[in-house]
Every structure is written in structure tokens, then in C-alpha cells.
CSV table of C-alpha atoms in Angstrom, one decimal:
chain,number,residue,atom,x,y,z
A,1,UNK,CA,4.2,36.0,48.4
A,2,UNK,CA,2.6,37.9,45.6
A,3,UNK,CA,2.9,36.5,42.1
A,4,UNK,CA,5.3,38.2,39.7
A,5,UNK,CA,3.6,40.8,37.6
A,6,UNK,CA,3.0,40.0,33.9
A,7,UNK,CA,4.7,41.8,31.1
A,8,UNK,CA,4.2,45.5,30.8
A,9,UNK,CA,1.6,46.4,28.2
A,10,UNK,CA,1.5,49.5,26.0
A,11,UNK,CA,-1.6,51.6,26.1
A,12,UNK,CA,-3.5,51.0,22.8
A,13,UNK,CA,-5.4,53.8,21.2
A,14,UNK,CA,-7.5,53.4,18.1
A,15,UNK,CA,-7.8,56.4,15.7
A,16,UNK,CA,-11.2,57.4,14.2
A,17,UNK,CA,-11.0,55.5,10.9
A,18,UNK,CA,-10.1,52.3,12.7
A,19,UNK,CA,-13.0,52.9,15.2
A,20,UNK,CA,-15.4,53.2,12.2
A,21,UNK,CA,-14.0,49.9,10.9
A,22,UNK,CA,-14.3,48.3,14.4
A,23,UNK,CA,-18.0,49.4,14.6
A,24,UNK,CA,-18.7,47.4,11.4
A,25,UNK,CA,-17.3,44.1,12.7
A,26,UNK,CA,-19.4,41.2,14.1
A,27,UNK,CA,-18.9,40.0,17.7
A,28,UNK,CA,-16.8,37.1,16.4
A,29,UNK,CA,-14.6,39.3,14.3
A,30,UNK,CA,-14.1,41.7,17.3
A,31,UNK,CA,-13.1,38.7,19.5
A,32,UNK,CA,-10.5,37.6,17.0
A,33,UNK,CA,-9.2,41.2,16.8
A,34,UNK,CA,-9.0,41.6,20.6
A,35,UNK,CA,-6.6,38.7,20.8
A,36,UNK,CA,-4.2,40.4,18.3
A,37,UNK,CA,-4.5,43.8,20.0
A,38,UNK,CA,-3.6,42.2,23.4
A,39,UNK,CA,-0.6,40.5,21.7
A,40,UNK,CA,0.5,43.8,20.3
A,41,UNK,CA,0.1,45.6,23.6
A,42,UNK,CA,2.4,43.0,25.2
A,43,UNK,CA,4.9,43.0,22.4
A,44,UNK,CA,4.7,46.1,20.2
A,45,UNK,CA,7.4,44.8,17.8
A,46,UNK,CA,5.2,41.8,16.9
A,47,UNK,CA,4.4,43.1,13.4
A,48,UNK,CA,6.7,43.7,10.5
A,49,UNK,CA,7.9,47.2,9.6
A,50,UNK,CA,6.3,48.9,6.6
A,51,UNK,CA,9.2,50.1,4.6
A,52,UNK,CA,9.7,53.9,4.5
A,53,UNK,CA,7.2,54.6,7.3
A,54,UNK,CA,6.9,54.4,11.1
A,55,UNK,CA,4.0,51.8,10.7
A,56,UNK,CA,4.1,48.2,11.6
A,57,UNK,CA,1.8,45.6,10.0
A,58,UNK,CA,0.7,42.6,12.1
A,59,UNK,CA,-1.2,39.9,10.3
A,60,UNK,CA,-2.5,36.8,12.0
A,61,UNK,CA,-3.2,34.3,9.3
A,62,UNK,CA,-4.9,31.8,11.6
A,63,UNK,CA,-7.5,34.3,12.8
A,64,UNK,CA,-7.6,36.3,9.6
A,65,UNK,CA,-6.9,39.6,11.3
A,66,UNK,CA,-4.7,42.5,10.2
A,67,UNK,CA,-3.7,45.5,12.3
A,68,UNK,CA,-1.5,48.4,11.1
A,69,UNK,CA,-0.2,50.5,14.0
A,70,UNK,CA,2.7,52.6,15.2
A,71,UNK,CA,4.4,53.7,18.5
A,72,UNK,CA,4.1,57.2,19.9
A,73,UNK,CA,6.9,56.9,22.4
A,74,UNK,CA,10.4,55.6,22.3
A,75,UNK,CA,9.6,53.3,25.3
A,76,UNK,CA,6.7,51.8,23.3
A,77,UNK,CA,4.2,52.6,26.0
A,78,UNK,CA,1.6,53.9,23.6
A,79,UNK,CA,0.5,52.1,20.5
A,80,UNK,CA,-1.8,53.8,17.9
A,81,UNK,CA,-3.9,51.5,15.8
A,82,UNK,CA,-4.4,53.1,12.4
A,83,UNK,CA,-6.2,50.3,10.5
A,84,UNK,CA,-7.9,47.0,11.3
A,85,UNK,CA,-9.2,44.1,9.1
A,86,UNK,CA,-11.0,41.1,10.4
């Protein structure tokens, strides 16, 4: 019997300014950021809403990572990363 599939993930896209930020991170910072991006892809409502916008702010205090993102579709199948900090 096949194992049950894991949770459906949203497709994560990074916009140009966040890609520039990403290119300036060290390997360790990128690894910490990857864990948060995976968590967001599994649960796009992980972050808190930024009042007055469509943005969500996800801060992982343990890893020292912050990601600001939003959903493109009502089904939360595409997540756009607008800002990263590691």
C-alpha cells in the first residue's frame, strides 16, 4: 500500500528584490531561510497579517529569519515572497 501523500504545498515564487537579497546571503543563512520557506509552502497562513495590506509577515525568532509574502490565488496555491531577512 502506498503511503499517504504529505500536505499539499503552495508553489513559492521569489520576486526580483528578494532574489537580490537572497544572492547576498551565506550558505548558512540560505539554509535557515529554506526551512522557513518550506514551512510557508505547507502552511501559507503561518505568518501574521500586515494590517491594511495583503502581505503576511513570518518571523522565526529561533533561526533569525523573516519573510514577507502574499498569496496570488484564493486557494493559496501560489505564494509570492516579497522580502527576506536572515
